[in-house]
PDB file with SEQRES, HELIX, SHEET and CRYST1 records, atoms N, CA, C and O in Angstrom:
SEQRES   1 A   67  UNK UNK UNK UNK UNK UNK UNK UNK UNK UNK UNK UNK UNK          
SEQRES   2 A   67  UNK UNK UNK UNK UNK UNK UNK UNK UNK UNK UNK UNK UNK          
SEQRES   3 A   67  UNK UNK UNK UNK UNK UNK UNK UNK UNK UNK UNK UNK UNK          
SEQRES   4 A   67  UNK UNK UNK UNK UNK UNK UNK UNK UNK UNK UNK UNK UNK          
SEQRES   5 A   67  UNK UNK UNK UNK UNK UNK UNK UNK UNK UNK UNK UNK UNK          
SEQRES   6 A   67  UNK UNK                                                      
HELIX    1 AA1 UNK A    3  UNK A   14  1                                  12    
HELIX    2 AA2 UNK A   16  UNK A   32  1                                  17    
HELIX    3 AA3 UNK A   41  UNK A   61  1                                  21    
CRYST1    1.000    1.000    1.000  90.00  90.00  90.00 P 1           1          
ATOM      1  N   UNK A   1      14.804   8.944   8.309  1.00  0.00           N  
ATOM      2  CA  UNK A   1      14.370   9.833   7.454  1.00  0.00           C  
ATOM      3  C   UNK A   1      14.000  11.210   8.171  1.00  0.00           C  
ATOM      4  O   UNK A   1      13.053  11.450   8.920  1.00  0.00           O  
ATOM      5  N   UNK A   2      15.011  12.034   7.729  1.00  0.00           N  
ATOM      6  CA  UNK A   2      14.564  13.466   8.259  1.00  0.00           C  
ATOM      7  C   UNK A   2      13.101  14.338   7.778  1.00  0.00           C  
ATOM      8  O   UNK A   2      12.718  14.564   6.630  1.00  0.00           O  
ATOM      9  N   UNK A   3      12.643  14.613   8.702  1.00  0.00           N  
ATOM     10  CA  UNK A   3      11.579  16.139   8.447  1.00  0.00           C  
ATOM     11  C   UNK A   3      11.340  16.231   6.427  1.00  0.00           C  
ATOM     12  O   UNK A   3      10.432  16.183   5.598  1.00  0.00           O  
ATOM     13  N   UNK A   4      12.597  16.362   6.483  1.00  0.00           N  
ATOM     14  CA  UNK A   4      12.360  17.430   5.093  1.00  0.00           C  
ATOM     15  C   UNK A   4      12.122  16.165   4.175  1.00  0.00           C  
ATOM     16  O   UNK A   4      11.516  16.395   3.128  1.00  0.00           O  
ATOM     17  N   UNK A   5      12.492  14.927   4.407  1.00  0.00           N  
ATOM     18  CA  UNK A   5      12.238  14.091   3.666  1.00  0.00           C  
ATOM     19  C   UNK A   5      11.266  13.497   3.548  1.00  0.00           C  
ATOM     20  O   UNK A   5      10.933  13.091   2.435  1.00  0.00           O  
ATOM     21  N   UNK A   6      10.592  13.289   4.542  1.00  0.00           N  
ATOM     22  CA  UNK A   6       9.131  13.168   4.890  1.00  0.00           C  
ATOM     23  C   UNK A   6       8.010  14.059   4.204  1.00  0.00           C  
ATOM     24  O   UNK A   6       7.019  13.500   3.733  1.00  0.00           O  
ATOM     25  N   UNK A   7       8.165  15.559   4.135  1.00  0.00           N  
ATOM     26  CA  UNK A   7       7.448  16.058   3.218  1.00  0.00           C  
ATOM     27  C   UNK A   7       7.849  16.040   2.158  1.00  0.00           C  
ATOM     28  O   UNK A   7       6.884  15.674   1.486  1.00  0.00           O  
ATOM     29  N   UNK A   8       9.135  16.287   1.149  1.00  0.00           N  
ATOM     30  CA  UNK A   8       9.481  15.554   0.348  1.00  0.00           C  
ATOM     31  C   UNK A   8       8.786  14.481  -0.544  1.00  0.00           C  
ATOM     32  O   UNK A   8       8.251  14.526  -1.652  1.00  0.00           O  
ATOM     33  N   UNK A   9       8.992  13.555   0.324  1.00  0.00           N  
ATOM     34  CA  UNK A   9       8.081  11.868   0.147  1.00  0.00           C  
ATOM     35  C   UNK A   9       6.547  12.428  -0.525  1.00  0.00           C  
ATOM     36  O   UNK A   9       6.069  12.263  -1.648  1.00  0.00           O  
ATOM     37  N   UNK A  10       6.021  13.165   0.701  1.00  0.00           N  
ATOM     38  CA  UNK A  10       4.210  13.601   0.776  1.00  0.00           C  
ATOM     39  C   UNK A  10       4.090  14.725  -0.485  1.00  0.00           C  
ATOM     40  O   UNK A  10       3.050  15.120  -1.011  1.00  0.00           O  
ATOM     41  N   UNK A  11       5.353  15.080  -0.774  1.00  0.00           N  
ATOM     42  CA  UNK A  11       4.748  16.190  -2.082  1.00  0.00           C  
ATOM     43  C   UNK A  11       5.116  15.410  -3.182  1.00  0.00           C  
ATOM     44  O   UNK A  11       4.833  16.035  -4.204  1.00  0.00           O  
ATOM     45  N   UNK A  12       5.728  14.092  -3.490  1.00  0.00           N  
ATOM     46  CA  UNK A  12       5.316  13.610  -4.542  1.00  0.00           C  
ATOM     47  C   UNK A  12       4.712  12.566  -4.552  1.00  0.00           C  
ATOM     48  O   UNK A  12       4.617  11.757  -5.474  1.00  0.00           O  
ATOM     49  N   UNK A  13       4.068  12.517  -3.048  1.00  0.00           N  
ATOM     50  CA  UNK A  13       2.820  11.507  -3.722  1.00  0.00           C  
ATOM     51  C   UNK A  13       1.551  11.706  -3.736  1.00  0.00           C  
ATOM     52  O   UNK A  13       0.642  10.912  -3.979  1.00  0.00           O  
ATOM     53  N   UNK A  14       1.506  13.390  -3.320  1.00  0.00           N  
ATOM     54  CA  UNK A  14       0.617  14.497  -3.738  1.00  0.00           C  
ATOM     55  C   UNK A  14       0.217  14.597  -5.143  1.00  0.00           C  
ATOM     56  O   UNK A  14      -0.928  14.595  -5.595  1.00  0.00           O  
ATOM     57  N   UNK A  15       1.557  14.702  -5.895  1.00  0.00           N  
ATOM     58  CA  UNK A  15       2.057  14.968  -7.001  1.00  0.00           C  
ATOM     59  C   UNK A  15       1.803  13.845  -8.140  1.00  0.00           C  
ATOM     60  O   UNK A  15       1.701  14.053  -9.349  1.00  0.00           O  
ATOM     61  N   UNK A  16       1.729  12.624  -7.472  1.00  0.00           N  
ATOM     62  CA  UNK A  16       1.539  11.291  -8.794  1.00  0.00           C  
ATOM     63  C   UNK A  16       0.029  11.022  -8.455  1.00  0.00           C  
ATOM     64  O   UNK A  16      -0.564  10.353  -9.302  1.00  0.00           O  
ATOM     65  N   UNK A  17      -1.000  11.601  -6.894  1.00  0.00           N  
ATOM     66  CA  UNK A  17      -2.180  11.120  -7.435  1.00  0.00           C  
ATOM     67  C   UNK A  17      -3.042  12.941  -7.661  1.00  0.00           C  
ATOM     68  O   UNK A  17      -4.272  12.950  -7.606  1.00  0.00           O  
ATOM     69  N   UNK A  18      -2.449  14.032  -7.848  1.00  0.00           N  
ATOM     70  CA  UNK A  18      -2.477  14.905  -8.836  1.00  0.00           C  
ATOM     71  C   UNK A  18      -2.728  14.086 -10.452  1.00  0.00           C  
ATOM     72  O   UNK A  18      -3.790  14.345 -11.017  1.00  0.00           O  
ATOM     73  N   UNK A  19      -1.749  13.125 -11.148  1.00  0.00           N  
ATOM     74  CA  UNK A  19      -1.252  13.055 -11.985  1.00  0.00           C  
ATOM     75  C   UNK A  19      -1.983  11.901 -12.408  1.00  0.00           C  
ATOM     76  O   UNK A  19      -1.816  11.935 -13.627  1.00  0.00           O  
ATOM     77  N   UNK A  20      -2.597  11.032 -12.192  1.00  0.00           N  
ATOM     78  CA  UNK A  20      -3.097  10.017 -11.991  1.00  0.00           C  
ATOM     79  C   UNK A  20      -4.770  10.727 -12.188  1.00  0.00           C  
ATOM     80  O   UNK A  20      -5.251  10.619 -13.316  1.00  0.00           O  
ATOM     81  N   UNK A  21      -5.477  11.314 -11.283  1.00  0.00           N  
ATOM     82  CA  UNK A  21      -6.446  12.396 -11.508  1.00  0.00           C  
ATOM     83  C   UNK A  21      -7.012  12.885 -12.615  1.00  0.00           C  
ATOM     84  O   UNK A  21      -8.143  12.910 -13.101  1.00  0.00           O  
ATOM     85  N   UNK A  22      -5.375  13.468 -13.042  1.00  0.00           N  
ATOM     86  CA  UNK A  22      -5.633  14.229 -14.577  1.00  0.00           C  
ATOM     87  C   UNK A  22      -5.609  13.214 -15.460  1.00  0.00           C  
ATOM     88  O   UNK A  22      -6.485  13.393 -16.307  1.00  0.00           O  
ATOM     89  N   UNK A  23      -4.733  11.812 -15.711  1.00  0.00           N  
ATOM     90  CA  UNK A  23      -5.350  10.470 -16.458  1.00  0.00           C  
ATOM     91  C   UNK A  23      -6.381  10.501 -16.666  1.00  0.00           C  
ATOM     92  O   UNK A  23      -6.845  10.748 -17.779  1.00  0.00           O  
ATOM     93  N   UNK A  24      -7.069  10.246 -15.599  1.00  0.00           N  
ATOM     94  CA  UNK A  24      -8.208   9.371 -15.352  1.00  0.00           C  
ATOM     95  C   UNK A  24      -9.162  10.324 -15.847  1.00  0.00           C  
ATOM     96  O   UNK A  24     -10.027   9.960 -16.644  1.00  0.00           O  
ATOM     97  N   UNK A  25      -9.073  11.667 -15.395  1.00  0.00           N  
ATOM     98  CA  UNK A  25     -10.206  12.198 -16.782  1.00  0.00           C  
ATOM     99  C   UNK A  25     -10.126  12.121 -18.145  1.00  0.00           C  
ATOM    100  O   UNK A  25     -10.872  11.559 -18.947  1.00  0.00           O  
ATOM    101  N   UNK A  26      -8.678  13.040 -18.379  1.00  0.00           N  
ATOM    102  CA  UNK A  26      -8.429  12.552 -19.777  1.00  0.00           C  
ATOM    103  C   UNK A  26      -9.204  11.197 -20.056  1.00  0.00           C  
ATOM    104  O   UNK A  26     -10.275  11.183 -20.662  1.00  0.00           O  
ATOM    105  N   UNK A  27      -8.539   9.978 -19.534  1.00  0.00           N  
ATOM    106  CA  UNK A  27      -9.147   8.838 -20.087  1.00  0.00           C  
ATOM    107  C   UNK A  27     -10.979   8.868 -20.495  1.00  0.00           C  
ATOM    108  O   UNK A  27     -11.560   8.434 -21.490  1.00  0.00           O  
ATOM    109  N   UNK A  28     -11.526   9.583 -19.238  1.00  0.00           N  
ATOM    110  CA  UNK A  28     -12.902   9.488 -19.341  1.00  0.00           C  
ATOM    111  C   UNK A  28     -13.639  10.476 -20.643  1.00  0.00           C  
ATOM    112  O   UNK A  28     -14.651  10.228 -21.299  1.00  0.00           O  
ATOM    113  N   UNK A  29     -12.567  11.842 -20.728  1.00  0.00           N  
ATOM    114  CA  UNK A  29     -13.182  12.175 -21.748  1.00  0.00           C  
ATOM    115  C   UNK A  29     -12.680  11.789 -23.314  1.00  0.00           C  
ATOM    116  O   UNK A  29     -13.231  12.218 -24.328  1.00  0.00           O  
ATOM    117  N   UNK A  30     -11.618  10.965 -23.291  1.00  0.00           N  
ATOM    118  CA  UNK A  30     -11.550  10.433 -24.356  1.00  0.00           C  
ATOM    119  C   UNK A  30     -12.509   9.408 -24.679  1.00  0.00           C  
ATOM    120  O   UNK A  30     -12.959   9.565 -25.814  1.00  0.00           O  
ATOM    121  N   UNK A  31     -12.997   8.361 -24.035  1.00  0.00           N  
ATOM    122  CA  UNK A  31     -14.172   7.580 -23.878  1.00  0.00           C  
ATOM    123  C   UNK A  31     -15.106   8.259 -24.302  1.00  0.00           C  
ATOM    124  O   UNK A  31     -15.632   8.076 -25.400  1.00  0.00           O  
ATOM    125  N   UNK A  32     -15.595   9.570 -23.079  1.00  0.00           N  
ATOM    126  CA  UNK A  32     -16.948  10.423 -23.831  1.00  0.00           C  
ATOM    127  C   UNK A  32     -16.797  10.445 -25.364  1.00  0.00           C  
ATOM    128  O   UNK A  32     -17.797  10.121 -26.004  1.00  0.00           O  
ATOM    129  N   UNK A  33     -15.466  10.847 -26.171  1.00  0.00           N  
ATOM    130  CA  UNK A  33     -15.723  11.501 -27.620  1.00  0.00           C  
ATOM    131  C   UNK A  33     -15.691  10.324 -28.228  1.00  0.00           C  
ATOM    132  O   UNK A  33     -15.650  10.535 -29.440  1.00  0.00           O  
ATOM    133  N   UNK A  34     -15.688   8.947 -27.942  1.00  0.00           N  
ATOM    134  CA  UNK A  34     -15.425   8.256 -29.023  1.00  0.00           C  
ATOM    135  C   UNK A  34     -13.466   7.696 -30.109  1.00  0.00           C  
ATOM    136  O   UNK A  34     -12.977   7.059 -31.041  1.00  0.00           O  
ATOM    137  N   UNK A  35     -13.191   8.621 -28.928  1.00  0.00           N  
ATOM    138  CA  UNK A  35     -11.177   8.767 -29.281  1.00  0.00           C  
ATOM    139  C   UNK A  35     -11.171   7.463 -29.497  1.00  0.00           C  
ATOM    140  O   UNK A  35     -11.839   6.709 -28.790  1.00  0.00           O  
ATOM    141  N   UNK A  36     -10.200   6.908 -30.785  1.00  0.00           N  
ATOM    142  CA  UNK A  36      -9.614   6.183 -30.957  1.00  0.00           C  
ATOM    143  C   UNK A  36      -8.608   4.987 -29.990  1.00  0.00           C  
ATOM    144  O   UNK A  36      -7.605   5.153 -29.296  1.00  0.00           O  
ATOM    145  N   UNK A  37      -9.504   3.636 -30.368  1.00  0.00           N  
ATOM    146  CA  UNK A  37      -8.900   3.076 -29.048  1.00  0.00           C  
ATOM    147  C   UNK A  37      -7.857   2.778 -28.698  1.00  0.00           C  
ATOM    148  O   UNK A  37      -7.567   2.715 -27.503  1.00  0.00           O  
ATOM    149  N   UNK A  38      -6.929   2.490 -29.774  1.00  0.00           N  
ATOM    150  CA  UNK A  38      -5.216   2.678 -29.278  1.00  0.00           C  
ATOM    151  C   UNK A  38      -4.884   3.694 -28.632  1.00  0.00           C  
ATOM    152  O   UNK A  38      -4.256   3.433 -27.606  1.00  0.00           O  
ATOM    153  N   UNK A  39      -5.128   5.144 -28.912  1.00  0.00           N  
ATOM    154  CA  UNK A  39      -4.768   6.119 -27.727  1.00  0.00           C  
ATOM    155  C   UNK A  39      -4.679   6.359 -26.759  1.00  0.00           C  
ATOM    156  O   UNK A  39      -4.269   7.473 -26.434  1.00  0.00           O  
ATOM    157  N   UNK A  40      -7.086   5.525 -26.069  1.00  0.00           N  
ATOM    158  CA  UNK A  40      -7.225   5.747 -25.286  1.00  0.00           C  
ATOM    159  C   UNK A  40      -6.196   4.233 -24.364  1.00  0.00           C  
ATOM    160  O   UNK A  40      -6.044   4.178 -23.143  1.00  0.00           O  
ATOM    161  N   UNK A  41      -5.677   3.247 -25.322  1.00  0.00           N  
ATOM    162  CA  UNK A  41      -5.932   2.490 -24.330  1.00  0.00           C  
ATOM    163  C   UNK A  41      -4.180   2.668 -24.122  1.00  0.00           C  
ATOM    164  O   UNK A  41      -4.047   1.874 -23.190  1.00  0.00           O  
ATOM    165  N   UNK A  42      -3.019   3.102 -24.345  1.00  0.00           N  
ATOM    166  CA  UNK A  42      -2.074   3.677 -24.413  1.00  0.00           C  
ATOM    167  C   UNK A  42      -2.315   4.654 -22.753  1.00  0.00           C  
ATOM    168  O   UNK A  42      -1.881   4.369 -21.637  1.00  0.00           O  
ATOM    169  N   UNK A  43      -2.966   5.562 -23.089  1.00  0.00           N  
ATOM    170  CA  UNK A  43      -3.484   6.356 -21.441  1.00  0.00           C  
ATOM    171  C   UNK A  43      -3.776   5.780 -20.870  1.00  0.00           C  
ATOM    172  O   UNK A  43      -3.425   6.106 -19.736  1.00  0.00           O  
ATOM    173  N   UNK A  44      -4.478   4.675 -20.898  1.00  0.00           N  
ATOM    174  CA  UNK A  44      -4.853   3.814 -19.725  1.00  0.00           C  
ATOM    175  C   UNK A  44      -3.114   2.952 -19.167  1.00  0.00           C  
ATOM    176  O   UNK A  44      -2.747   2.718 -18.016  1.00  0.00           O  
ATOM    177  N   UNK A  45      -2.685   2.785 -19.932  1.00  0.00           N  
ATOM    178  CA  UNK A  45      -1.398   2.155 -18.830  1.00  0.00           C  
ATOM    179  C   UNK A  45      -0.358   3.393 -19.068  1.00  0.00           C  
ATOM    180  O   UNK A  45       0.704   2.789 -19.216  1.00  0.00           O  
ATOM    181  N   UNK A  46      -0.153   4.372 -19.152  1.00  0.00           N  
ATOM    182  CA  UNK A  46       0.553   5.423 -18.322  1.00  0.00           C  
ATOM    183  C   UNK A  46      -0.592   5.836 -17.197  1.00  0.00           C  
ATOM    184  O   UNK A  46      -0.254   6.460 -16.192  1.00  0.00           O  
ATOM    185  N   UNK A  47      -1.909   5.465 -17.420  1.00  0.00           N  
ATOM    186  CA  UNK A  47      -2.465   6.207 -16.112  1.00  0.00           C  
ATOM    187  C   UNK A  47      -2.023   5.127 -14.934  1.00  0.00           C  
ATOM    188  O   UNK A  47      -1.674   5.517 -13.820  1.00  0.00           O  
ATOM    189  N   UNK A  48      -2.091   3.400 -15.391  1.00  0.00           N  
ATOM    190  CA  UNK A  48      -1.841   1.753 -14.663  1.00  0.00           C  
ATOM    191  C   UNK A  48      -0.069   2.770 -14.299  1.00  0.00           C  
ATOM    192  O   UNK A  48       0.483   2.772 -13.199  1.00  0.00           O  
ATOM    193  N   UNK A  49       0.310   3.301 -15.203  1.00  0.00           N  
ATOM    194  CA  UNK A  49       1.807   3.324 -14.448  1.00  0.00           C  
ATOM    195  C   UNK A  49       1.878   3.946 -12.870  1.00  0.00           C  
ATOM    196  O   UNK A  49       2.362   3.690 -11.767  1.00  0.00           O  
ATOM    197  N   UNK A  50       1.017   4.975 -13.589  1.00  0.00           N  
ATOM    198  CA  UNK A  50       1.345   6.214 -12.158  1.00  0.00           C  
ATOM    199  C   UNK A  50       0.923   5.937 -11.053  1.00  0.00           C  
ATOM    200  O   UNK A  50       1.307   6.378  -9.969  1.00  0.00           O  
ATOM    201  N   UNK A  51      -0.370   4.754 -11.403  1.00  0.00           N  
ATOM    202  CA  UNK A  51      -1.142   4.387 -10.292  1.00  0.00           C  
ATOM    203  C   UNK A  51       0.107   2.910  -8.963  1.00  0.00           C  
ATOM    204  O   UNK A  51       0.253   2.515  -7.806  1.00  0.00           O  
ATOM    205  N   UNK A  52       0.665   2.730 -10.549  1.00  0.00           N  
ATOM    206  CA  UNK A  52       1.467   1.690  -9.210  1.00  0.00           C  
ATOM    207  C   UNK A  52       2.715   2.610  -8.456  1.00  0.00           C  
ATOM    208  O   UNK A  52       3.073   2.536  -7.281  1.00  0.00           O  
ATOM    209  N   UNK A  53       3.402   3.753  -9.852  1.00  0.00           N  
ATOM    210  CA  UNK A  53       4.410   4.295  -8.741  1.00  0.00           C  
ATOM    211  C   UNK A  53       3.543   5.064  -7.749  1.00  0.00           C  
ATOM    212  O   UNK A  53       3.950   4.758  -6.628  1.00  0.00           O  
ATOM    213  N   UNK A  54       2.678   5.800  -7.670  1.00  0.00           N  
ATOM    214  CA  UNK A  54       1.621   6.046  -6.072  1.00  0.00           C  
ATOM    215  C   UNK A  54       1.668   5.219  -5.207  1.00  0.00           C  
ATOM    216  O   UNK A  54       2.021   5.628  -4.101  1.00  0.00           O  
ATOM    217  N   UNK A  55       1.291   3.538  -5.378  1.00  0.00           N  
ATOM    218  CA  UNK A  55       1.047   2.507  -4.505  1.00  0.00           C  
ATOM    219  C   UNK A  55       2.558   2.114  -4.086  1.00  0.00           C  
ATOM    220  O   UNK A  55       2.782   1.327  -3.166  1.00  0.00           O  
ATOM    221  N   UNK A  56       3.539   2.713  -4.821  1.00  0.00           N  
ATOM    222  CA  UNK A  56       4.798   2.021  -4.290  1.00  0.00           C  
ATOM    223  C   UNK A  56       5.168   2.994  -3.076  1.00  0.00           C  
ATOM    224  O   UNK A  56       5.615   2.610  -1.995  1.00  0.00           O  
ATOM    225  N   UNK A  57       4.951   4.093  -3.377  1.00  0.00           N  
ATOM    226  CA  UNK A  57       4.892   5.365  -2.896  1.00  0.00           C  
ATOM    227  C   UNK A  57       4.390   5.354  -1.296  1.00  0.00           C  
ATOM    228  O   UNK A  57       5.087   5.215  -0.291  1.00  0.00           O  
ATOM    229  N   UNK A  58       3.062   5.532  -1.393  1.00  0.00           N  
ATOM    230  CA  UNK A  58       2.207   5.347  -0.195  1.00  0.00           C  
ATOM    231  C   UNK A  58       2.621   4.034   0.763  1.00  0.00           C  
ATOM    232  O   UNK A  58       2.511   3.905   1.982  1.00  0.00           O  
ATOM    233  N   UNK A  59       3.186   3.024  -0.338  1.00  0.00           N  
ATOM    234  CA  UNK A  59       3.400   2.126   0.549  1.00  0.00           C  
ATOM    235  C   UNK A  59       5.138   2.718   1.684  1.00  0.00           C  
ATOM    236  O   UNK A  59       5.419   2.560   2.872  1.00  0.00           O  
ATOM    237  N   UNK A  60       5.612   3.146   0.941  1.00  0.00           N  
ATOM    238  CA  UNK A  60       6.991   3.546   1.712  1.00  0.00           C  
ATOM    239  C   UNK A  60       6.745   4.445   3.231  1.00  0.00           C  
ATOM    240  O   UNK A  60       7.379   4.353   4.282  1.00  0.00           O  
ATOM    241  N   UNK A  61       5.628   5.286   2.897  1.00  0.00           N  
ATOM    242  CA  UNK A  61       5.081   6.305   3.799  1.00  0.00           C  
ATOM    243  C   UNK A  61       4.012   5.508   5.173  1.00  0.00           C  
ATOM    244  O   UNK A  61       3.876   5.954   6.312  1.00  0.00           O  
ATOM    245  N   UNK A  62       3.268   4.023   4.496  1.00  0.00           N  
ATOM    246  CA  UNK A  62       2.944   3.572   5.479  1.00  0.00           C  
ATOM    247  C   UNK A  62       2.891   2.259   5.195  1.00  0.00           C  
ATOM    248  O   UNK A  62       2.096   1.761   4.399  1.00  0.00           O  
ATOM    249  N   UNK A  63       4.201   1.321   6.191  1.00  0.00           N  
ATOM    250  CA  UNK A  63       4.690   0.026   5.632  1.00  0.00           C  
ATOM    251  C   UNK A  63       3.396  -0.892   6.081  1.00  0.00           C  
ATOM    252  O   UNK A  63       2.575  -0.542   6.929  1.00  0.00           O  
ATOM    253  N   UNK A  64       3.366  -2.491   5.141  1.00  0.00           N  
ATOM    254  CA  UNK A  64       3.026  -2.718   5.651  1.00  0.00           C  
ATOM    255  C   UNK A  64       2.985  -3.760   6.815  1.00  0.00           C  
ATOM    256  O   UNK A  64       3.837  -4.612   7.069  1.00  0.00           O  
ATOM    257  N   UNK A  65       1.816  -3.510   7.467  1.00  0.00           N  
ATOM    258  CA  UNK A  65       1.876  -4.088   9.251  1.00  0.00           C  
ATOM    259  C   UNK A  65       2.253  -5.943   9.307  1.00  0.00           C  
ATOM    260  O   UNK A  65       2.887  -6.446  10.236  1.00  0.00           O  
ATOM    261  N   UNK A  66       1.567  -6.945   7.806  1.00  0.00           N  
ATOM    262  CA  UNK A  66       2.282  -7.862   7.707  1.00  0.00           C  
ATOM    263  C   UNK A  66       3.508  -8.168   7.521  1.00  0.00           C  
ATOM    264  O   UNK A  66       3.975  -9.209   7.985  1.00  0.00           O  
ATOM    265  N   UNK A  67       4.172  -7.368   6.861  1.00  0.00           N  
ATOM    266  CA  UNK A  67       5.881  -7.721   6.303  1.00  0.00           C  
ATOM    267  C   UNK A  67       6.977  -7.845   7.894  1.00  0.00           C  
ATOM    268  O   UNK A  67       8.182  -8.077   7.797  1.00  0.00           O  
TER     269      UNK A  67                                                      
END                                                                             
């Protein structure tokens, strides 16, 4: 993997990390204001999907030692 590829990968990890933080803040605000439970659940599902993608990306950077 080249230097550019690693840099692009790290940027993608950072972008997903920020996106997850944004969704986390949005969910917190929605819960604090008593937003519709269905909307909160949908946001939580999206947040989890982002977290899963972020974990996959991080695993590509730092391979599992037991693998």
